[in-house]
Amino acid sequence: MTESKKKLKELGNKIFNEFKTGKNPTIEIPIRSLKNVEYIPEKGLITLGGETSKRFFFNIAHTKKFMQTLMVAKMAKKLVEENATTSIRDLFYSLKIPIPGMKDNIFNDQKESDPIIEDLEVSLDLLREEMNLRADKKGTMIGDLVIEDAGDEIDLRKQGSGGWSIPSKVESDVIKFKEHSAKFILFVEKSAIWERLNEDKVWKKLNCIMITGKGQPSRGIRRLLHRMRYELNLPVIVFNDADPWGYYIHSVIKQGSINLAFLSQKVGVPDAKYLGLTTKDMKKFGISRNVSEPLSPVDIKRAKELLKYKWFQTKDWQEEITHMLKEGRKLEMEALSNKGISYVSEEYLPQKVSEKDFLI
Amino acid sequence: MTESKKKLKELGNKIFNEFKTGKNPTIEIPIRSLKNVEYIPEKGLITLGGETSKRFFFNIAHTKKFMQTLMVAKMAKKLVEENATTSIRDLFYSLKIPIPGMKDNIFNDQKESDPIIEDLEVSLDLLREEMNLRADKKGTMIGDLVIEDAGDEIDLRKQGSGGWSIPSKVESDVIKFKEHSAKFILFVEKSAIWERLNEDKVWKKLNCIMITGKGQPSRGIRRLLHRMRYELNLPVIVFNDADPWGYYIHSVIKQGSINLAFLSQKVGVPDAKYLGLTTKDMKKFGISRNVSEPLSPVDIKRAKELLKYKWFQTKDWQEEITHMLKEGRKLEMEALSNKGISYVSEEYLPQKVSEKDFLI
């Protein structure tokens, strides 16, 4: 039996026994609000604290949510048993049906069902993906790795200019790692740069696996990075824009985020390294001031917020963000093209990697 | 020599000769504004009319744009010669450099360089992709087709749960079609539904190729649909939400759009068929009214606009849109899950396809 099925069955049995023995059935759910979120320096992760709340069946304020939680759990158990996945939107529509004997629907809006799914995730310590629930897929991967995906062997060294499209569920029952001789994993914020790097076969020259997801990576991408970090024992190196948003994306990959703190243990990569861009790269690589942009007021506000976050309290990051604010400039990855279209592949990246010029 | 290289060289030679013979060098550019856009019923395409404008070198109002056009053409020729692609943002940064001998930059903003690229496209009747210029990649494909992508053979019948990620440039020098026994191509608006269909191996059961692109398809997806329609001689069938936006996405795939009318000949699929969802499907398939949504005022306004477009003047479309407005309801693809998570794969799609229940 899978862990998911076991945990879902245990929940059902517990509730059933409470009913049977005349107890007030209850589900215990760790609290996900800010007051219960903390950064644990030893782990390098933003995680949930120990506070929990209880959802009771015999409590008028709780009954509806109690019923909704069990209906979602029932649906998840069915999905896991049938080995089928469905999207969180499909799940909502599946349960937009009347409560038996009543006119009211179980759910009327996806805004009601999504938080219940998160409740179950934290309560059972299971990702929704482990319960076969999907969101939109996002991202592409290529490089020095052979995988098995739903029974098909896919050689990511032979995926052309397009690459392998990352599914929304990347758990080990579907995605298996077969063989590789990669030395690291390169996360690239922008797909246009990823396409340039792939065209220049950078992953072949530097022996790496390259992954992109258009901006903020999806849960699927983060989970895949986490799995490759620990199952393949490969370092994760991040390549983003030199602006507060690029830095924040890096921190989400590394430590997790406040909103999804309950995921961090399963998707975080606390020792991810930041390759660039940095505003210090401008001088080091002689990048024309012409192609950098002035920081906007919003950029400045965001940069100052980052400076204060506990997980940005390293010498490297304090120096970089202070330098950015002092210069008043930011730099996009595409700006490297100003020095030639393959400059990023032939000069910038190889030098950064060989010098291990990373922010820690 | 490729057609792109030939056309770009011809442009250069023409300008050079005009300089040499003392003429006022000029570039002729078809006008892209609404007044020069028309729907041609015989072709089933929204295309540009015959009006053109001329850009002169010896005209103070034109000189800067004339220079910019030639600089972009020069860059494109270099890309084509070197067999390298770059993104339109990279192109902008490559040309964010001072005009020789002056302080002004060739381009200061991508908003200046993007329209110049379109000028070149219409002027030379070349897609920007044919000039090796890329935008963001988008979309995924799987199914009964073997392709060659940048020299790698990729069997789209063995691409697991993820699929092949569609690159931004899908021209025949990079993407080649090798073998297939598919009967049609299915475009699916939403990637979550595409994942469900792929999990149920619908492409295997119905012998098709399945493509998705999250909402409005990118140029790359449209170009690929066009190429497969004509090179593989396969019909294109579209599967979207039953709302004005889903209908409009279908019309863009089919006839093209007003804004990008100059592309229609190279990306349009005038005989694409619309499979569903339709609001009439609700009754036919006994879909609970519960999971349909009321039309919003914006939906109603948009539906009424569609009713008037020349390319929606078919009996099928007039009936469907009128029916939608009369019912006052719309329906998302995910709503089919209300009848079971595999209902879409096992009942809805096979029945629609076997009955050829399409809107024309």
XYZ file of C-alpha atoms in Angstrom:
720
model
C 0.000 0.000 0.000
C 1.315 3.471 -0.801
C 1.932 5.943 1.993
C -0.865 8.163 0.665
C -3.410 5.367 0.677
C -2.323 4.317 4.150
C -2.643 7.820 5.584
C -6.001 8.444 3.926
C -7.345 5.124 5.215
C -6.064 5.880 8.706
C -7.916 9.192 8.680
C -11.127 7.428 7.613
C -10.729 4.704 10.247
C -10.043 7.231 12.991
C -13.188 9.245 12.186
C -15.251 6.079 11.832
C -14.118 4.806 15.222
C -14.862 8.139 16.869
C -18.405 7.993 15.497
C -18.754 4.385 16.622
C -17.542 4.993 20.147
C -19.692 8.109 20.565
C -16.801 10.552 20.572
C -16.907 13.917 18.818
C -15.061 13.165 15.540
C -12.181 15.526 14.930
C -9.457 16.334 12.420
C -6.308 18.060 13.625
C -4.826 20.578 11.183
C -1.561 22.495 11.575
C -2.210 26.253 11.288
C -0.909 27.782 8.048
C -1.151 31.476 8.942
C 1.851 33.769 9.315
C 1.958 33.488 13.113
C 2.774 29.775 12.756
C 5.432 30.181 10.050
C 9.081 30.336 10.984
C 12.516 30.264 9.420
C 14.695 27.511 10.847
C 18.323 28.509 10.245
C 19.667 25.009 11.020
C 17.489 23.526 8.307
C 17.680 26.558 6.032
C 13.932 26.265 5.475
C 10.797 28.310 6.042
C 8.479 25.853 7.772
C 5.334 25.610 9.844
C 5.570 25.763 13.610
C 3.788 23.379 15.946
C 0.424 25.122 16.367
C -2.625 23.197 15.252
C -6.367 23.699 15.197
C -9.086 21.093 15.524
C -12.066 20.688 13.255
C -15.003 19.028 15.065
C -18.007 17.305 13.581
C -20.312 18.313 16.448
C -19.712 22.031 16.200
C -22.060 24.080 14.023
C -19.224 26.410 12.976
C -17.114 23.401 11.876
C -19.609 20.876 10.488
C -19.636 22.033 6.875
C -15.845 22.203 6.595
C -15.578 18.876 8.389
C -17.864 17.313 5.760
C -15.945 19.038 2.930
C -12.620 17.770 4.269
C -13.887 14.197 4.364
C -15.368 14.483 0.853
C -12.021 15.664 -0.535
C -10.244 12.882 1.379
C -12.688 10.336 -0.067
C -12.057 11.609 -3.582
C -8.272 11.533 -3.023
C -8.447 7.949 -1.747
C -10.393 6.957 -4.859
C -7.799 8.636 -7.118
C -4.927 6.926 -5.329
C -6.656 3.536 -5.466
C -7.468 3.907 -9.166
C -3.997 5.219 -9.889
C -5.532 8.198 -11.704
C -4.769 11.887 -11.320
C -7.068 14.846 -11.694
C -6.689 18.604 -11.560
C -7.748 20.657 -8.571
C -10.309 22.360 -10.849
C -11.718 18.976 -11.901
C -11.883 17.973 -8.260
C -13.928 21.083 -7.541
C -16.376 20.287 -10.361
C -16.603 16.658 -9.243
C -17.788 17.917 -5.866
C -20.020 20.705 -7.119
C -22.929 18.403 -6.368
C -25.699 18.600 -3.790
C -25.029 17.264 -0.310
C -27.203 14.117 -0.217
C -30.713 15.058 0.914
C -30.054 18.799 0.699
C -30.164 21.586 -1.850
C -26.785 23.029 -0.892
C -23.739 21.946 -2.887
C -20.678 20.407 -1.238
C -18.634 23.156 -2.918
C -19.862 26.201 -4.834
C -16.520 27.762 -5.648
C -12.965 26.530 -6.166
C -11.920 29.120 -3.557
C -13.555 26.794 -1.037
C -12.045 23.512 -2.226
C -8.421 24.636 -2.733
C -7.852 25.502 0.964
C -9.440 22.193 1.997
C -6.881 20.397 -0.170
C -4.127 22.326 1.620
C -5.710 21.401 4.968
C -5.410 17.747 4.019
C -1.838 18.215 2.820
C -0.644 19.636 6.142
C -2.826 17.396 8.230
C -1.583 14.183 6.628
C 1.867 15.505 5.691
C 1.177 14.548 2.078
C 1.646 16.718 -0.998
C -1.512 17.087 -3.059
C 0.534 15.504 -5.854
C 0.972 12.438 -3.627
C -2.833 12.354 -3.468
C -2.895 12.454 -7.306
C -4.145 16.033 -7.505
C -2.614 18.218 -10.201
C -2.438 21.915 -11.057
C -1.310 23.390 -14.389
C 1.870 21.931 -15.793
C 4.776 24.239 -16.393
C 8.412 24.015 -17.347
C 10.860 22.161 -19.536
C 13.916 20.004 -18.874
C 16.842 18.757 -20.938
C 20.353 17.520 -20.305
C 22.486 14.730 -19.083
C 19.834 12.432 -17.590
C 17.698 9.481 -18.630
C 14.310 9.242 -16.949
C 11.358 6.936 -16.986
C 8.067 8.778 -17.278
C 4.864 6.731 -16.949
C 6.711 3.669 -18.238
C 8.398 5.405 -21.201
C 12.158 5.768 -21.118
C 13.106 9.304 -22.138
C 16.703 10.245 -22.846
C 16.947 13.939 -22.006
C 20.182 14.106 -24.020
C 18.124 13.528 -27.155
C 15.205 15.895 -26.806
C 16.067 18.317 -29.579
C 15.377 22.021 -29.320
C 12.116 21.588 -27.427
C 12.956 19.385 -24.461
C 10.798 17.319 -22.169
C 7.718 19.056 -20.877
C 7.505 18.665 -17.083
C 4.209 17.141 -15.950
C 2.397 18.562 -12.945
C 2.906 15.385 -10.937
C 6.544 14.300 -10.667
C 6.321 11.806 -7.808
C 8.464 8.684 -7.917
C 5.614 6.382 -8.960
C 5.531 8.209 -12.316
C 8.956 9.813 -12.774
C 12.024 7.632 -12.133
C 15.646 8.639 -12.583
C 17.609 6.034 -14.561
C 21.152 7.148 -15.378
C 23.211 10.284 -15.704
C 26.724 11.630 -15.504
C 25.693 15.199 -14.745
C 27.660 17.304 -12.288
C 24.932 19.778 -11.372
C 21.441 21.035 -12.118
C 20.999 24.481 -13.643
C 17.713 26.258 -13.022
C 17.159 29.049 -15.575
C 14.474 31.641 -14.809
C 13.667 32.519 -18.416
C 12.772 30.056 -21.132
C 14.235 32.263 -23.886
C 17.662 32.000 -22.229
C 17.153 28.288 -21.685
C 16.510 27.952 -25.439
C 19.732 29.844 -26.209
C 21.693 27.612 -23.793
C 20.131 24.487 -25.284
C 20.913 25.625 -28.819
C 24.546 26.000 -27.762
C 24.366 22.565 -26.041
C 25.677 24.086 -22.823
C 24.365 21.133 -20.819
C 26.662 18.896 -22.849
C 29.720 21.101 -22.429
C 29.192 21.704 -18.711
C 27.705 18.273 -17.946
C 24.489 19.405 -16.398
C 20.721 19.122 -16.418
C 18.892 22.310 -17.429
C 15.432 23.212 -16.221
C 13.259 26.270 -16.794
C 9.784 27.318 -15.795
C 9.073 30.873 -16.949
C 9.424 32.982 -13.846
C 8.336 31.642 -10.468
C 8.679 27.848 -10.693
C 5.610 25.673 -10.216
C 5.330 23.165 -7.385
C 6.167 20.425 -9.911
C 9.452 22.071 -10.856
C 10.372 22.690 -7.221
C 9.578 19.105 -6.325
C 11.673 17.847 -9.231
C 14.621 20.032 -8.188
C 14.285 18.694 -4.636
C 14.128 15.085 -5.790
C 17.158 15.458 -8.087
C 19.114 17.248 -5.352
C 18.633 14.386 -2.882
C 18.114 11.292 -5.045
C 20.873 12.089 -7.551
C 22.945 14.006 -4.999
C 23.518 16.877 -7.430
C 23.951 20.535 -6.493
C 21.286 22.983 -7.720
C 22.549 26.212 -9.248
C 20.160 29.069 -10.005
C 20.434 31.557 -12.877
C 17.984 34.484 -12.710
C 17.660 38.183 -13.498
C 19.633 40.554 -11.277
C 16.599 42.193 -9.703
C 14.640 41.709 -6.449
C 12.229 39.339 -8.226
C 15.002 37.101 -9.530
C 16.541 37.017 -6.043
C 13.188 36.154 -4.514
C 12.604 33.306 -6.977
C 15.966 31.920 -5.885
C 14.964 32.142 -2.222
C 11.707 30.287 -2.909
C 13.603 27.427 -4.554
C 16.069 27.417 -1.643
C 14.118 28.064 1.556
C 10.506 27.920 0.406
C 7.892 30.634 0.769
C 5.743 31.959 3.587
C 2.461 31.099 1.833
C 3.470 27.532 1.082
C 5.632 26.988 4.162
C 4.067 23.560 4.677
C 5.713 22.393 1.427
C 9.274 23.431 2.202
C 10.430 20.101 3.619
C 9.396 18.316 0.430
C 10.314 20.893 -2.213
C 13.033 23.091 -0.699
C 16.710 22.933 -1.664
C 18.422 24.700 1.265
C 21.890 24.456 -0.265
C 20.919 25.815 -3.691
C 23.544 28.236 -4.943
C 22.967 31.481 -6.819
C 25.104 31.799 -9.941
C 23.855 35.098 -11.246
C 23.059 37.508 -12.600
C 24.293 39.834 -9.872
C 24.721 43.565 -10.107
C 28.400 42.967 -9.326
C 28.636 41.008 -12.587
C 28.240 44.275 -14.479
C 31.709 45.402 -13.528
C 33.306 41.945 -13.506
C 32.135 41.110 -17.025
C 32.294 44.639 -18.383
C 28.605 44.815 -19.176
C 27.617 48.162 -20.629
C 25.681 50.385 -18.218
C 23.562 51.060 -21.267
C 21.763 47.704 -20.987
C 21.096 47.840 -17.253
C 17.893 49.514 -16.094
C 17.285 51.924 -13.224
C 15.550 50.402 -10.190
C 11.915 51.463 -9.997
C 10.416 52.627 -6.667
C 8.732 49.205 -6.401
C 12.090 47.465 -6.989
C 13.712 49.574 -4.256
C 10.907 48.832 -1.785
C 11.130 45.106 -2.545
C 14.938 45.066 -2.286
C 14.734 46.692 1.139
C 12.222 44.047 2.245
C 14.552 41.277 1.077
C 17.411 42.841 3.067
C 15.373 42.281 6.231
C 14.207 38.710 5.646
C 15.933 36.301 8.009
C 16.870 34.023 5.133
C 18.734 36.787 3.330
C 21.035 37.414 6.329
C 24.210 36.063 4.730
C 27.243 38.143 3.904
C 26.899 37.411 0.184
C 23.267 38.455 -0.078
C 23.545 41.516 2.140
C 26.461 42.738 0.033
C 24.727 42.065 -3.271
C 21.431 43.717 -2.365
C 23.212 46.696 -0.799
C 25.336 46.990 -3.941
C 22.202 46.874 -6.121
C 20.587 49.648 -4.081
C 23.764 51.752 -4.127
C 24.125 51.437 -7.910
C 20.396 51.895 -8.380
C 20.492 49.482 -11.327
C 19.119 46.061 -12.253
C 20.043 43.744 -15.095
C 18.092 41.233 -17.174
C 19.598 37.958 -18.361
C 18.967 38.981 -21.971
C 21.207 42.017 -21.453
C 24.188 39.666 -21.833
C 23.312 39.477 -25.554
C 24.711 42.955 -25.853
C 28.128 41.252 -25.825
C 27.118 38.735 -28.495
C 24.286 36.237 -28.683
C 26.347 33.287 -27.436
C 28.260 35.268 -24.812
C 26.083 33.777 -22.078
C 26.911 30.226 -23.235
C 30.521 30.641 -24.173
C 31.858 33.103 -21.645
C 29.584 34.066 -18.788
C 28.270 30.694 -17.633
C 31.458 28.622 -18.032
C 33.507 31.229 -16.160
C 30.980 31.548 -13.326
C 30.775 27.760 -12.937
C 34.524 27.111 -13.117
C 35.292 29.886 -10.607
C 32.381 28.737 -8.407
C 31.423 32.402 -8.301
C 28.145 31.835 -6.454
C 26.189 33.666 -3.782
C 25.609 31.475 -0.752
C 20.709 29.571 -49.882
C 17.582 29.649 -47.701
C 14.636 31.804 -48.718
C 15.199 34.019 -45.673
C 18.820 34.664 -46.519
C 17.919 35.347 -50.133
C 15.219 37.856 -49.256
C 17.365 39.632 -46.679
C 20.247 39.882 -49.158
C 17.938 41.199 -51.845
C 16.747 43.928 -49.494
C 20.351 44.898 -48.748
C 21.311 44.901 -52.434
C 18.300 46.970 -53.370
C 19.085 49.656 -50.791
C 22.782 49.603 -51.683
C 22.018 50.110 -55.377
C 19.661 52.962 -54.644
C 22.404 54.699 -52.675
C 24.887 54.014 -55.448
C 22.697 55.349 -58.229
C 21.706 58.449 -56.283
C 18.104 57.408 -55.703
C 16.281 57.946 -52.428
C 16.569 54.514 -50.771
C 13.199 53.121 -49.776
C 11.567 50.154 -48.090
C 7.988 49.282 -48.978
C 5.911 47.959 -46.086
C 2.343 46.637 -46.244
C 0.144 48.565 -43.807
C -0.890 46.518 -40.774
C -3.641 48.756 -39.372
C -7.310 47.787 -39.253
C -8.221 49.667 -42.429
C -5.975 47.304 -44.406
C -7.211 44.080 -42.780
C -9.924 42.041 -44.448
C -11.606 38.685 -44.178
C -11.445 36.725 -47.431
C -14.322 34.212 -47.403
C -12.873 32.162 -50.280
C -9.665 31.614 -48.347
C -11.317 31.510 -44.954
C -8.578 33.782 -43.639
C -8.198 37.228 -42.113
C -5.427 38.787 -44.192
C -3.803 42.084 -45.089
C -5.120 44.050 -48.043
C -2.920 45.596 -50.709
C -2.124 48.963 -49.134
C 1.512 49.718 -48.467
C 3.545 52.585 -47.115
C 7.061 53.600 -48.041
C 9.885 54.339 -45.658
C 12.445 56.709 -47.191
C 16.009 57.316 -46.140
C 15.970 60.977 -47.203
C 13.005 61.972 -45.117
C 13.639 63.352 -41.661
C 10.461 61.730 -40.326
C 11.560 58.327 -41.685
C 15.352 58.273 -41.291
C 15.526 56.829 -37.786
C 13.061 54.030 -38.504
C 14.789 53.393 -41.826
C 18.079 52.917 -39.999
C 16.414 50.738 -37.329
C 14.821 48.530 -39.997
C 18.161 47.954 -41.674
C 19.883 47.233 -38.357
C 17.284 44.566 -37.517
C 17.605 43.146 -41.046
C 21.382 43.038 -40.634
C 21.034 41.192 -37.340
C 18.530 38.756 -38.864
C 20.844 38.046 -41.775
C 23.663 37.315 -39.339
C 21.434 34.925 -37.364
C 20.336 33.108 -40.511
C 23.906 32.825 -41.772
C 25.174 31.544 -38.434
C 22.214 29.196 -38.095
C 21.567 30.583 -34.614
C 18.326 31.821 -33.104
C 17.782 34.547 -30.561
C 14.799 35.956 -28.710
C 13.183 39.244 -29.644
C 14.231 40.564 -26.230
C 17.847 39.535 -26.840
C 17.668 41.238 -30.225
C 16.548 44.430 -28.519
C 19.469 44.305 -26.067
C 21.909 43.520 -28.875
C 20.830 46.767 -30.505
C 20.617 48.867 -27.371
C 23.911 50.389 -28.418
C 24.816 53.868 -29.588
C 24.383 54.738 -33.261
C 28.010 55.007 -34.452
C 29.248 58.535 -33.858
C 26.215 59.549 -31.827
C 24.985 59.421 -28.241
C 21.522 58.110 -29.129
C 20.920 54.381 -29.010
C 19.616 52.440 -31.995
C 16.814 51.227 -29.719
C 15.922 52.367 -26.213
C 12.897 50.176 -25.634
C 11.653 46.822 -26.878
C 8.424 48.596 -27.790
C 10.432 50.174 -30.603
C 12.146 47.029 -31.884
C 9.159 44.633 -31.879
C 7.138 46.625 -34.469
C 10.244 46.905 -36.660
C 10.494 43.112 -36.654
C 6.857 42.946 -37.763
C 7.610 45.531 -40.468
C 10.299 43.233 -41.821
C 8.019 40.207 -41.610
C 5.314 41.784 -43.777
C 7.741 43.548 -46.047
C 9.687 40.383 -46.888
C 6.798 37.953 -46.369
C 8.930 36.047 -43.859
C 7.931 34.948 -40.392
C 10.242 36.238 -37.682
C 10.839 32.562 -36.898
C 12.152 32.167 -40.454
C 14.600 34.947 -39.576
C 15.616 32.934 -36.478
C 13.912 35.262 -34.022
C 12.105 33.640 -31.116
C 9.567 34.611 -28.467
C 8.706 32.618 -25.343
C 8.124 28.925 -25.892
C 4.754 27.498 -24.968
C 2.852 24.280 -25.343
C 3.224 20.530 -25.292
C 2.622 17.774 -27.833
C 2.214 14.003 -27.698
C 0.674 11.296 -29.850
C 0.997 9.224 -32.921
C 3.929 10.974 -34.629
C 7.692 10.667 -34.839
C 9.559 13.918 -35.364
C 13.115 15.023 -35.787
C 13.984 18.019 -33.642
C 17.399 19.614 -34.134
C 18.769 16.275 -35.299
C 17.275 14.179 -32.501
C 14.592 11.686 -33.385
C 11.722 11.964 -30.912
C 8.933 9.397 -30.817
C 5.910 11.263 -29.535
C 4.266 7.926 -28.727
C 6.871 7.445 -26.005
C 6.931 10.751 -24.183
C 5.417 9.638 -20.903
C 3.111 11.859 -18.881
C 4.995 15.050 -19.723
C 5.217 15.141 -23.503
C 7.468 17.051 -25.858
C 7.822 20.723 -25.080
C 7.202 22.779 -28.233
C 10.086 25.111 -29.039
C 9.401 28.675 -30.148
C 10.814 28.045 -33.618
C 9.186 25.114 -35.420
C 10.324 25.767 -38.989
C 11.200 22.823 -41.202
C 14.975 23.315 -40.860
C 14.645 22.321 -37.175
C 11.434 20.295 -36.872
C 10.868 17.510 -39.402
C 7.942 15.081 -39.490
C 9.108 11.490 -39.908
C 6.282 8.968 -39.615
C 2.783 8.672 -38.224
C -0.486 6.820 -38.612
C -2.594 9.516 -36.975
C -6.031 10.357 -38.306
C -6.316 13.872 -36.913
C -4.787 16.509 -34.671
C -6.555 17.480 -31.461
C -5.904 20.950 -30.074
C -6.843 21.145 -26.374
C -7.198 24.605 -24.823
C -6.314 23.592 -21.270
C -3.235 21.687 -20.228
C -5.004 20.073 -17.248
C -7.469 18.411 -19.647
C -4.611 17.488 -21.970
C -2.937 15.730 -19.010
C -6.138 13.808 -18.261
C -6.457 12.768 -21.930
C -2.805 11.740 -22.027
C -3.135 9.717 -18.829
C -6.038 7.859 -20.461
C -3.925 7.454 -23.639
C -6.748 8.926 -25.714
C -4.324 9.706 -28.552
C -3.639 5.968 -28.821
C -7.289 4.960 -28.783
C -8.409 7.632 -31.239
C -5.210 7.635 -33.312
C -4.394 11.285 -33.037
C -1.768 13.859 -32.124
C -2.600 15.993 -29.084
C -1.363 19.528 -28.586
C -2.007 22.087 -25.851
C -0.809 25.569 -25.112
C -2.594 26.981 -22.064
C -5.198 29.336 -23.458
C -4.461 31.391 -26.562
C -1.885 29.397 -28.552
C 1.486 30.922 -29.293
C 2.686 31.593 -32.824
C 4.814 28.434 -32.576
C 1.790 26.256 -31.811
C -0.254 27.857 -34.592
C 2.591 27.394 -37.047
C 2.952 23.743 -36.028
C -0.795 23.118 -36.471
C -0.585 24.737 -39.910
C 2.429 22.684 -40.929
C 0.856 19.400 -39.746
C -2.438 20.253 -41.466
C -0.768 20.723 -44.846
C 2.385 18.593 -44.679
C 0.741 15.591 -43.036
C -2.677 16.324 -44.565
C -4.410 15.807 -41.224
C -7.564 17.577 -40.080
C -7.299 19.858 -37.054
C -10.003 19.511 -34.414
C -10.309 22.046 -31.599
C -11.466 21.345 -28.034
C -12.062 24.457 -25.881
C -14.290 25.855 -23.148
C -17.862 26.671 -24.146
C -17.524 30.420 -23.667
C -16.819 33.397 -25.947
C -13.098 33.134 -25.175
C -12.908 29.460 -26.150
C -14.779 30.238 -29.370
C -12.447 33.112 -30.139
C -9.355 30.956 -29.586
C -10.811 28.539 -32.137
C -11.333 31.360 -34.619
C -7.732 32.525 -34.215
C -6.451 29.025 -35.005
C -8.816 28.852 -37.987
C -8.921 32.290 -39.612
C -6.185 34.171 -37.788
C -6.574 37.428 -35.880
C -6.917 41.086 -36.787
C -3.730 42.099 -34.971
C -1.597 39.431 -36.601
C -3.441 39.338 -39.934
C -0.110 39.282 -41.780
C 0.572 35.822 -40.306
C -2.664 34.111 -41.338
C -1.409 32.636 -44.595
C 1.417 30.877 -42.763
C -0.298 29.874 -39.533
C -4.033 29.694 -40.264
C -5.994 26.451 -40.597
C -9.159 27.592 -42.425
C -10.785 24.166 -42.289
C -10.192 23.545 -38.577
C -13.274 22.028 -36.972
C -14.704 22.808 -33.550
C -15.453 19.714 -31.507
C -16.662 21.297 -28.310
C -17.522 22.173 -25.699
C -20.720 23.790 -26.921
C -23.603 24.958 -24.807
C -25.755 22.497 -26.746
C -23.583 19.694 -25.335
C -25.151 20.337 -21.934
C -28.460 18.849 -23.019
C -27.003 16.246 -25.369
C -24.688 14.811 -22.725
C -26.946 15.460 -19.770
C -24.481 17.739 -18.025
C -25.869 19.099 -14.761
C -26.881 22.765 -14.924
C -25.173 22.901 -11.568
C -21.694 22.910 -13.141
C -22.370 25.500 -15.833
C -21.835 29.143 -14.933
C -23.972 32.186 -15.713
C -22.607 34.443 -18.467
C -21.097 37.622 -17.034
C -21.891 41.015 -18.624
C -18.424 40.903 -20.254
C -19.166 37.415 -21.666
C -22.460 38.657 -23.113
C -20.822 41.699 -24.707
C -18.089 39.527 -26.216
C -20.561 36.912 -27.484
C -22.545 39.624 -29.247
C -19.346 40.895 -30.878
C -18.524 37.390 -32.121
C -22.025 37.103 -33.620
C -21.212 40.067 -35.869
C -17.722 39.042 -37.038
C -17.771 38.069 -40.703
C -15.938 34.833 -39.959
C -18.616 33.713 -37.497
C -21.368 33.969 -40.161
C -21.974 30.237 -40.515
C -25.179 28.509 -39.560
C -23.393 26.392 -36.918
C -21.767 29.318 -35.154
C -24.741 31.645 -35.294
C -26.905 28.920 -33.764
C -24.390 28.056 -31.042
C -23.725 31.631 -29.950
C -27.435 32.492 -30.046
C -28.135 29.379 -27.978
C -25.460 30.377 -25.461
C -26.968 33.853 -25.102
C -30.490 32.448 -24.788
C -29.449 29.985 -22.082
C -27.279 32.602 -20.424
C -24.792 29.886 -19.436
C -21.213 28.886 -20.207
C -19.368 25.660 -19.476
C -15.743 24.848 -18.684
C -14.018 21.714 -19.953
C -13.373 20.626 -16.375
C -17.131 20.594 -15.729
C -17.248 17.240 -17.542
C -15.547 15.740 -14.468
C -18.848 16.076 -12.705
C -19.818 12.908 -14.595
C -16.634 11.089 -13.601
C -12.985 11.950 -14.036
C -12.522 9.879 -17.202
C -15.896 10.802 -18.712
C -14.168 13.222 -21.080
C -11.833 10.464 -22.362
C -14.189 7.534 -22.382
C -17.519 9.035 -23.394
C -17.533 12.628 -24.499
C -14.581 12.764 -26.900
C -15.024 9.357 -28.602
C -18.728 10.035 -29.210
C -18.115 13.531 -30.605
C -15.383 12.261 -32.906
C -17.262 9.191 -34.155
C -20.425 11.223 -34.835
C -18.349 14.010 -36.397
C -20.380 16.354 -34.207
C -18.371 19.468 -35.072
C -19.167 23.118 -35.639
C -18.043 24.268 -39.068
